[in-house]
JSON list of C-alpha atoms in Angstrom, two decimals:
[
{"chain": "A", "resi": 1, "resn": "UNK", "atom": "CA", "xyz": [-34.78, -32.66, -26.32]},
{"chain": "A", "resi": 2, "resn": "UNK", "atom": "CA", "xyz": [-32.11, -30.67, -24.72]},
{"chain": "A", "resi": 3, "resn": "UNK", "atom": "CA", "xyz": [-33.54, -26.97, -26.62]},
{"chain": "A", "resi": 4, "resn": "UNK", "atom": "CA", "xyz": [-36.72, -28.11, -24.99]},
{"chain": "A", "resi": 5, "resn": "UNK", "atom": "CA", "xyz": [-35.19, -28.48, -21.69]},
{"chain": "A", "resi": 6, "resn": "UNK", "atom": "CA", "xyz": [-33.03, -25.35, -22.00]},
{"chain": "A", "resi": 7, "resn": "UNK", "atom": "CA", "xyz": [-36.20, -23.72, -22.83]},
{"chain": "A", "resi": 8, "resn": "UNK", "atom": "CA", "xyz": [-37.98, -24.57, -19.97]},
{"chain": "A", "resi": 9, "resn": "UNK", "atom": "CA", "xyz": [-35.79, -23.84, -17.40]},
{"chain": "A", "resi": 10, "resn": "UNK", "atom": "CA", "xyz": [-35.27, -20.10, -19.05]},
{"chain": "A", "resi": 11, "resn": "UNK", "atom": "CA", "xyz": [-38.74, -19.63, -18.79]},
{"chain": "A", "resi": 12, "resn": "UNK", "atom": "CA", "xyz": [-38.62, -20.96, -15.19]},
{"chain": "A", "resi": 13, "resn": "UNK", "atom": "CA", "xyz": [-36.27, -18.46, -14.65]},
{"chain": "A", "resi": 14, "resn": "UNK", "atom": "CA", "xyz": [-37.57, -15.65, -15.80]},
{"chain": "A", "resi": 15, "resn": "UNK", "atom": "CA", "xyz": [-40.69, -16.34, -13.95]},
{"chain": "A", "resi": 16, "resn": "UNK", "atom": "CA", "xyz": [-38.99, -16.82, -10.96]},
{"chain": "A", "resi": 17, "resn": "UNK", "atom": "CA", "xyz": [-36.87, -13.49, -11.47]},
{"chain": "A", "resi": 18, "resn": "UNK", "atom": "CA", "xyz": [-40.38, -11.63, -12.19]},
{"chain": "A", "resi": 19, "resn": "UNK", "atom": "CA", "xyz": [-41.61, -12.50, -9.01]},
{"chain": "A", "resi": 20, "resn": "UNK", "atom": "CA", "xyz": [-38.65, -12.04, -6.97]},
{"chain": "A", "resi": 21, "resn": "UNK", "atom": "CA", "xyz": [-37.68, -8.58, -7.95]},
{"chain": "A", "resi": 22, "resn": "UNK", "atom": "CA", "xyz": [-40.25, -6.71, -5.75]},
{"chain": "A", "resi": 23, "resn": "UNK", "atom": "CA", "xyz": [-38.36, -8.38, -2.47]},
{"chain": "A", "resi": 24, "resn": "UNK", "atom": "CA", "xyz": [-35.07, -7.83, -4.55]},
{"chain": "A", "resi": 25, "resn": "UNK", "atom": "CA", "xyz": [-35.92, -4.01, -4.52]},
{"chain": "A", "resi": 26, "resn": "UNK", "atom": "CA", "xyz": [-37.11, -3.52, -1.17]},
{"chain": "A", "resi": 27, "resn": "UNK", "atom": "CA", "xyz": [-34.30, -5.29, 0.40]},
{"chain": "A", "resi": 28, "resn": "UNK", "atom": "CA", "xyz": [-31.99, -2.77, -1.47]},
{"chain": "A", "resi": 29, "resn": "UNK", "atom": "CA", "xyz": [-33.97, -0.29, -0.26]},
{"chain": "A", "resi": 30, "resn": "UNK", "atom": "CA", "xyz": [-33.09, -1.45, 3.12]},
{"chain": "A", "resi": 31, "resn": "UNK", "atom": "CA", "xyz": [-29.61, -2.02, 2.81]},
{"chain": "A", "resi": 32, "resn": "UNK", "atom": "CA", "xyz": [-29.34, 1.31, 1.10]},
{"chain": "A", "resi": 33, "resn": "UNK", "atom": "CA", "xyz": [-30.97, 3.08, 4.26]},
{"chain": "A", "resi": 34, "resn": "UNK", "atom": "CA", "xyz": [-28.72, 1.21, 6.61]},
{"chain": "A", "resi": 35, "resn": "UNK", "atom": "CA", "xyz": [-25.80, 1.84, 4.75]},
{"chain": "A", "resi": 36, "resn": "UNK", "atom": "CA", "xyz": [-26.59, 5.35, 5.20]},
{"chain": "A", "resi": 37, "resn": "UNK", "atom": "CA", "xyz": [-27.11, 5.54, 8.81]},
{"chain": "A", "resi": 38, "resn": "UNK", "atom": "CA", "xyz": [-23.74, 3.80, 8.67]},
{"chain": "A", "resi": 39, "resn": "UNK", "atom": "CA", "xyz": [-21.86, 6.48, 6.87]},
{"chain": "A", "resi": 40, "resn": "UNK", "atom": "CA", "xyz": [-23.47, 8.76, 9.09]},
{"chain": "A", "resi": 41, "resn": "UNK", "atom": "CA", "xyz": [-20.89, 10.90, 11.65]},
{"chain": "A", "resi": 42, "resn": "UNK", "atom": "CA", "xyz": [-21.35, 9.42, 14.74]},
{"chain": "A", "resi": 43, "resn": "UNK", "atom": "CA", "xyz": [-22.98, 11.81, 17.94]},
{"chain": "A", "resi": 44, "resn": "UNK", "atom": "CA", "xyz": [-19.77, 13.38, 20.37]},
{"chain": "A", "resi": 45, "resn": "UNK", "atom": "CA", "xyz": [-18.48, 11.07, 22.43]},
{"chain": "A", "resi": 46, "resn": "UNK", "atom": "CA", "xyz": [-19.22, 7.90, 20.84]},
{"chain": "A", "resi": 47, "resn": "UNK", "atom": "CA", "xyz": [-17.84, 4.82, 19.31]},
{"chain": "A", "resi": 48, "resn": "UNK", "atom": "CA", "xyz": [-19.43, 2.02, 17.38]},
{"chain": "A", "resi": 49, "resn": "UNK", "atom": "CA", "xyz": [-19.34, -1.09, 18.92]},
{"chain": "A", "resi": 50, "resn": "UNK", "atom": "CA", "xyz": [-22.25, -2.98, 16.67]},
{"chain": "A", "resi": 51, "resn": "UNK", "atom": "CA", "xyz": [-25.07, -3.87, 14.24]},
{"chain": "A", "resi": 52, "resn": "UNK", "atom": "CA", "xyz": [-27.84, -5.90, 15.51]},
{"chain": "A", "resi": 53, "resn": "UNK", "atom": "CA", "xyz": [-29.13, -8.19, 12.33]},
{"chain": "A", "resi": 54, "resn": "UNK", "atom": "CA", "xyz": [-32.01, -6.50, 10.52]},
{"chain": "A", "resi": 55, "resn": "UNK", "atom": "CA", "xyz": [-34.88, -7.80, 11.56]},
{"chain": "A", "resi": 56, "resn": "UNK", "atom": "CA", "xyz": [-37.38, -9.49, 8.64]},
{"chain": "A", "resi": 57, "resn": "UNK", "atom": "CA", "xyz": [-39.67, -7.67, 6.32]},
{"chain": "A", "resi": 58, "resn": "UNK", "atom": "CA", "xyz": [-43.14, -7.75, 7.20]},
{"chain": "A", "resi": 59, "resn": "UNK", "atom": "CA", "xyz": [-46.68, -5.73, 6.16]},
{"chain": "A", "resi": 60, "resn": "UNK", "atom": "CA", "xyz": [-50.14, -5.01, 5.76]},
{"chain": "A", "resi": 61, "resn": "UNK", "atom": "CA", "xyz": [-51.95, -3.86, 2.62]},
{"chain": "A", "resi": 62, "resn": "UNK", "atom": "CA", "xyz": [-48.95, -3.35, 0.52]},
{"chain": "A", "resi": 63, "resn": "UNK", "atom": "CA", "xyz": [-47.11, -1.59, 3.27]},
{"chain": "A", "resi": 64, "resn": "UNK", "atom": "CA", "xyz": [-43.26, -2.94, 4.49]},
{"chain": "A", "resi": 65, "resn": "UNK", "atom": "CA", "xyz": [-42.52, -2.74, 7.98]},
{"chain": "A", "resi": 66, "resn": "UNK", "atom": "CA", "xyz": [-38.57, -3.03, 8.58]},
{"chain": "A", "resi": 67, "resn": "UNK", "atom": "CA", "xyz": [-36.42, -2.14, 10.65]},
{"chain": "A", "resi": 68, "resn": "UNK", "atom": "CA", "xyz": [-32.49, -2.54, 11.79]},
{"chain": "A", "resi": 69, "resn": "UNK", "atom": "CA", "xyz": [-30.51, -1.69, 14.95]},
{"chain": "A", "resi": 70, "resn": "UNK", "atom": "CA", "xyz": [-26.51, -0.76, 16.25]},
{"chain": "A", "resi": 71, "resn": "UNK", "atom": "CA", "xyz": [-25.25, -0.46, 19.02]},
{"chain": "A", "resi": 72, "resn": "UNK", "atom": "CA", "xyz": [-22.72, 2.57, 20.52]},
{"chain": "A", "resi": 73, "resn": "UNK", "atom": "CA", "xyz": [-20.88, 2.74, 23.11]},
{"chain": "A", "resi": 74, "resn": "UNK", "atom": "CA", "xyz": [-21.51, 6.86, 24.79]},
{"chain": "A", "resi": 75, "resn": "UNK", "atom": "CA", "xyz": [-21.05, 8.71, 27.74]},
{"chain": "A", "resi": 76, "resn": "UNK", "atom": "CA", "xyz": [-24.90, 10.35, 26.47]},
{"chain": "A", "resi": 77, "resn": "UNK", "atom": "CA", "xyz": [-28.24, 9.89, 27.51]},
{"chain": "A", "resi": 78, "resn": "UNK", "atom": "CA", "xyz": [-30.23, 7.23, 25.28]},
{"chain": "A", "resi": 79, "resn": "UNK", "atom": "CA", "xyz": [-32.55, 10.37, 24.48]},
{"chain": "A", "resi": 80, "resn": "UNK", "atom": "CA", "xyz": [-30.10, 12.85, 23.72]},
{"chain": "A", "resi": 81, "resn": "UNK", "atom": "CA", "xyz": [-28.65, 9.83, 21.01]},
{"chain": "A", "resi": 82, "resn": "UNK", "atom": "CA", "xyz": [-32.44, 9.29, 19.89]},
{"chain": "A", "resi": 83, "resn": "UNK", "atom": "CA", "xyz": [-32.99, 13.11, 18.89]},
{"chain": "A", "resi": 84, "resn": "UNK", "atom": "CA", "xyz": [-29.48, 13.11, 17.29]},
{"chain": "A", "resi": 85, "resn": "UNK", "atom": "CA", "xyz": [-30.06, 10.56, 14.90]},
{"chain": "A", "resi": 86, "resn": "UNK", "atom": "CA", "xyz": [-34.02, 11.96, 14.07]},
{"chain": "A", "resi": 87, "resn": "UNK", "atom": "CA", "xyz": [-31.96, 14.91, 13.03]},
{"chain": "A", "resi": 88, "resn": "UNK", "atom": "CA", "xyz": [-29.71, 12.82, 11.06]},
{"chain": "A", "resi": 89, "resn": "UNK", "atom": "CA", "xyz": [-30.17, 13.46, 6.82]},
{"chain": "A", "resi": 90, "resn": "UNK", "atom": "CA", "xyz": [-31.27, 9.46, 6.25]},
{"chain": "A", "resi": 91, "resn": "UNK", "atom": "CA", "xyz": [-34.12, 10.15, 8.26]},
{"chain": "A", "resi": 92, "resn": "UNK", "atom": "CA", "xyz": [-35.66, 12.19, 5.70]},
{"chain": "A", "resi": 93, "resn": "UNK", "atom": "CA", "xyz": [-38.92, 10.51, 3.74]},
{"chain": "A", "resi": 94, "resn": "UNK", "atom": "CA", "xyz": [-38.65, 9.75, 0.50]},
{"chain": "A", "resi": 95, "resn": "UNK", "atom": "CA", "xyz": [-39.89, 8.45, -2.21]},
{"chain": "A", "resi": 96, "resn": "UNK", "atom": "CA", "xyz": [-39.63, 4.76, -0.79]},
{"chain": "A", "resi": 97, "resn": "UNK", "atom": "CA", "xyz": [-39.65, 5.27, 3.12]},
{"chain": "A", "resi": 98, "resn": "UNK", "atom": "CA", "xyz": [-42.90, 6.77, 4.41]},
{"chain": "A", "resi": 99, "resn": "UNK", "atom": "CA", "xyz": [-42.36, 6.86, 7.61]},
{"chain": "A", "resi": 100, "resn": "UNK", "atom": "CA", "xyz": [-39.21, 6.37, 9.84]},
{"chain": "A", "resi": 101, "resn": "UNK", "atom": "CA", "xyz": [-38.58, 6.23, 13.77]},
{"chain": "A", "resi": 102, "resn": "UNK", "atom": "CA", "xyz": [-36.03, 5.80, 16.19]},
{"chain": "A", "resi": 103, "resn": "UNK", "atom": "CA", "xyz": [-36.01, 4.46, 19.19]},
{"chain": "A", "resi": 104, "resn": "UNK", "atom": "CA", "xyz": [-33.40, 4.46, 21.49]},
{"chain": "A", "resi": 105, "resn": "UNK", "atom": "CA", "xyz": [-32.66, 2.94, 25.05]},
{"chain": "A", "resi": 106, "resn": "UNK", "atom": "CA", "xyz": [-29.86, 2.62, 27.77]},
{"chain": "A", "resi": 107, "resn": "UNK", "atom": "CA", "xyz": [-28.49, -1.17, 27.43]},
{"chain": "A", "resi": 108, "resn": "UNK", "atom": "CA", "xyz": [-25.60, -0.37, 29.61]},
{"chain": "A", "resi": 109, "resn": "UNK", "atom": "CA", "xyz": [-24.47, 2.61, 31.44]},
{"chain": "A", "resi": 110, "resn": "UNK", "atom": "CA", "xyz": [-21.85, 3.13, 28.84]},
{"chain": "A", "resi": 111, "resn": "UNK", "atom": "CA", "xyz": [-24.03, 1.32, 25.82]},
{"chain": "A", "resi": 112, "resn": "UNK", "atom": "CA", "xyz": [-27.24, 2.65, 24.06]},
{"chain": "A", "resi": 113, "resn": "UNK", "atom": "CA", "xyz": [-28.86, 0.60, 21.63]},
{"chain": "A", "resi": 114, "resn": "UNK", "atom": "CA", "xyz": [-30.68, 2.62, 18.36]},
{"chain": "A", "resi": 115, "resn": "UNK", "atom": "CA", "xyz": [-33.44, 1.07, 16.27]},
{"chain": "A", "resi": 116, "resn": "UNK", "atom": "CA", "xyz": [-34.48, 2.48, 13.33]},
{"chain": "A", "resi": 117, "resn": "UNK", "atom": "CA", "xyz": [-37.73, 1.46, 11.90]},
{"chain": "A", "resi": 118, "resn": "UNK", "atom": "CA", "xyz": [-39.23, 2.03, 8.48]},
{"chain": "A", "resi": 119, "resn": "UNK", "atom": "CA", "xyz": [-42.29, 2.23, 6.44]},
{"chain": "A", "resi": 120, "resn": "UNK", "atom": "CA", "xyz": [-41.95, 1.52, 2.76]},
{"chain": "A", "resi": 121, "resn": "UNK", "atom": "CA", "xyz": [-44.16, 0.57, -0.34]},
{"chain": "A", "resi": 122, "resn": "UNK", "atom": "CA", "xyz": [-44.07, -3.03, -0.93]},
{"chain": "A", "resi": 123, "resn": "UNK", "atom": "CA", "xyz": [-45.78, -3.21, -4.38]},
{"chain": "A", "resi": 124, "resn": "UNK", "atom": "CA", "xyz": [-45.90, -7.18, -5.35]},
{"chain": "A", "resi": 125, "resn": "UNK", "atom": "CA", "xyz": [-43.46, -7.88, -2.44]},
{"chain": "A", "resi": 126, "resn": "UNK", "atom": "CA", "xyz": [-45.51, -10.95, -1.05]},
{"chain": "A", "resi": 127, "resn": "UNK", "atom": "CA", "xyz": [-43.51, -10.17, 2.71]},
{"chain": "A", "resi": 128, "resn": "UNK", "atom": "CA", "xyz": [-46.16, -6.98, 2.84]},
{"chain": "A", "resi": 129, "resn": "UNK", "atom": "CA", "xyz": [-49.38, -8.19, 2.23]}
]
């Protein structure tokens, strides 16, 4: 009785793993991305003060929609930080972001808030369809 029970619950397992790895992989994904724009030199003149959480995966049709945000404290315009980071190497395409933006915005007149939202392929992620 207990083989049949271990059995089971291996199989549940492994089913359950099956369909969780899509999500699995496209929250790396994420994570990898952000950890990027992390490690990314900050613009002149400008200190880190925060990361917003990232905000949940959605979609259409197989594509992801996701995005994340920090904040930085600057004596720059909110523009002038927005056309620094599209510059920035992370917001290349790849092969699993298809699209990226930034938007950036004036939250203070010392604080500018950056949000940088993705397109990826969501391929049996359930979140994107």
């Amino acid at each position: 009785m207990l083989l049949v029970v271990a059995i089971v619950a291996t199989l549940f397992l492994l089913v359950y793993a099956a369909a969780m790895a899509p999500r699995w992989i496209n929250d790396h994904r994420l994570a990898s991305l952000a950890d990027r724009a992390r490690e990314h030199p900050l613009p002149p003149s400008t200190t880190f003060l925060s990361w917003e959480p990232q905000g949940p995966v959605t979609g259409d049709s197989g594509d992801c929609w996701a995005d994340f945000a920090f904040r930085l404290r600057t004596d720059r315009p909110a523009e002038e930080i927005k056309r620094y980071y599209e510059a920035a190497p992370f917001m290349r395409t790849d092969a699993h972001f298809s699209e990226l933006s930034v938007i950036a915005w004036q939250v203070s007149s010392d604080q500018v808030s950056v949000a940088v939202s993705t397109i990826s392929s969501g391929i049996g992620d359930p979140r994107c369809w």
